[in-house]
Amino acid sequence: MYKYKVKQTEKRMYFFSLIKKDVTKVYSFNTYNDALIFALSEEIKQFTCIVSNKVQTTRKTFENYYTLKEFKKHCVNNPMHFLNTQRCRLDEKQIENYYFYLIGSNKLTKLKKH
């Protein structure tokens, strides 16, 4: 019914970093959940929903979900909700891996803002 497109812009450098160029890639998805998971994992701020040829809407990724930086902060402050432990014994790299594990395993309920 709807199509979702996610645009990703990368900066590439050529010839010993003298020439800089922006490369834009467009990914299309059939479901909202697939587009959301891709946008969260690549930290893309918004993506478009194509309703018809003339109607397009913009969905903001981090309006309802935590960014990686916000997740690290809240995970240390409230480990009982995010990690189910009393104290946070994880370092920043492990928290980052846990964030991407939640995204990859489609467990987005812990990443929702309240």
Coordinates of C-alpha atoms in Angstrom, one line a residue:
M1 CA 0.0 0.0 0.0
Y2 CA 2.5 2.6 1.1
K3 CA 6.2 2.8 0.1
Y4 CA 8.9 4.1 2.3
K5 CA 12.1 5.7 1.0
V6 CA 15.2 6.4 3.1
K7 CA 17.9 8.8 1.7
Q8 CA 21.4 8.3 3.1
T9 CA 24.1 10.9 2.2
E10 CA 27.7 9.9 2.6
K11 CA 30.8 12.1 2.3
R12 CA 33.5 10.5 0.3
M13 CA 37.0 11.8 -0.1
Y14 CA 39.2 11.2 -3.1
F15 CA 42.8 11.9 -4.1
F16 CA 44.4 12.2 -0.7
S17 CA 41.4 13.9 0.8
L18 CA 41.6 16.9 -1.6
I19 CA 38.4 16.2 -3.4
K20 CA 35.2 15.8 -1.3
K21 CA 32.0 14.6 -2.7
D22 CA 28.5 13.8 -1.3
V23 CA 27.0 10.5 -2.5
T24 CA 23.3 10.0 -1.9
K25 CA 21.8 6.6 -1.9
V26 CA 18.0 5.9 -1.8
Y27 CA 16.6 2.8 -0.2
S28 CA 13.0 1.7 -0.6
F29 CA 11.0 -0.4 1.8
N30 CA 7.5 -1.9 1.8
T31 CA 6.8 -1.8 5.5
Y32 CA 7.2 1.0 8.1
N33 CA 8.9 -1.3 10.5
D34 CA 11.7 -2.2 8.0
A35 CA 12.3 1.5 7.2
L36 CA 12.3 2.5 10.8
I37 CA 14.8 -0.2 11.8
F38 CA 17.1 0.9 8.9
A39 CA 16.8 4.6 9.9
L40 CA 17.5 3.8 13.5
S41 CA 20.5 1.7 12.8
E42 CA 22.0 4.2 10.4
E43 CA 21.0 7.2 12.6
I44 CA 19.0 8.9 9.8
K45 CA 16.8 11.7 11.2
Q46 CA 13.8 11.4 8.8
F47 CA 12.4 9.4 5.9
T48 CA 9.5 9.7 3.5
C49 CA 6.3 7.8 3.2
I50 CA 4.9 7.8 -0.4
V51 CA 1.2 7.5 -0.2
S52 CA 0.6 8.1 -3.9
N53 CA 2.4 9.8 -6.8
K54 CA 1.5 13.3 -5.5
V55 CA 1.3 12.7 -1.8
Q56 CA 4.4 12.2 0.4
T57 CA 4.8 12.6 4.1
T58 CA 7.9 12.8 6.3
R59 CA 8.4 10.6 9.3
K60 CA 10.9 11.7 11.9
T61 CA 12.8 8.8 13.3
F62 CA 14.0 10.2 16.7
E63 CA 10.7 11.9 17.6
N64 CA 9.5 8.8 19.4
Y65 CA 12.8 6.8 19.8
Y66 CA 16.1 7.5 21.6
T67 CA 19.2 8.3 19.7
L68 CA 22.4 6.5 20.7
K69 CA 23.6 9.4 22.8
E70 CA 20.3 9.7 24.7
F71 CA 20.1 5.9 25.2
K72 CA 23.6 5.9 26.8
K73 CA 22.6 8.6 29.2
H74 CA 19.3 7.0 30.2
C75 CA 20.7 3.6 30.4
V76 CA 23.3 4.7 33.0
N77 CA 20.7 6.7 34.9
N78 CA 17.9 4.0 34.9
P79 CA 19.5 0.6 34.4
M80 CA 16.5 -1.3 35.9
H81 CA 14.3 -0.3 32.9
F82 CA 16.8 -0.9 30.2
L83 CA 19.1 -3.6 31.5
N84 CA 17.0 -5.3 34.2
T85 CA 19.8 -4.9 36.7
Q86 CA 20.3 -2.7 39.8
R87 CA 23.6 -1.2 38.7
C88 CA 25.0 -0.5 35.2
R89 CA 28.3 -2.3 35.0
L90 CA 28.6 -1.9 31.2
D91 CA 31.1 0.4 29.6
E92 CA 30.0 2.7 26.7
K93 CA 31.0 0.2 24.0
Q94 CA 28.8 -2.5 25.5
I95 CA 25.9 -0.1 25.8
E96 CA 26.3 0.8 22.2
N97 CA 26.3 -2.8 21.2
Y98 CA 23.2 -3.4 23.3
Y99 CA 21.5 -0.5 21.5
F100 CA 22.2 -2.0 18.1
Y101 CA 21.2 -5.4 19.4
L102 CA 17.8 -4.0 20.4
I103 CA 17.4 -2.5 16.9
G104 CA 18.5 -5.6 15.1
S105 CA 16.3 -8.0 17.1
N106 CA 13.3 -5.7 16.6
K107 CA 12.8 -5.0 20.3
L108 CA 12.0 -1.3 19.9
T109 CA 9.8 -1.0 23.0
K110 CA 12.9 -0.2 25.2
L111 CA 14.0 2.5 22.8
K112 CA 10.7 4.4 22.9
K113 CA 10.5 7.7 24.7
H114 CA 7.9 7.9 27.4

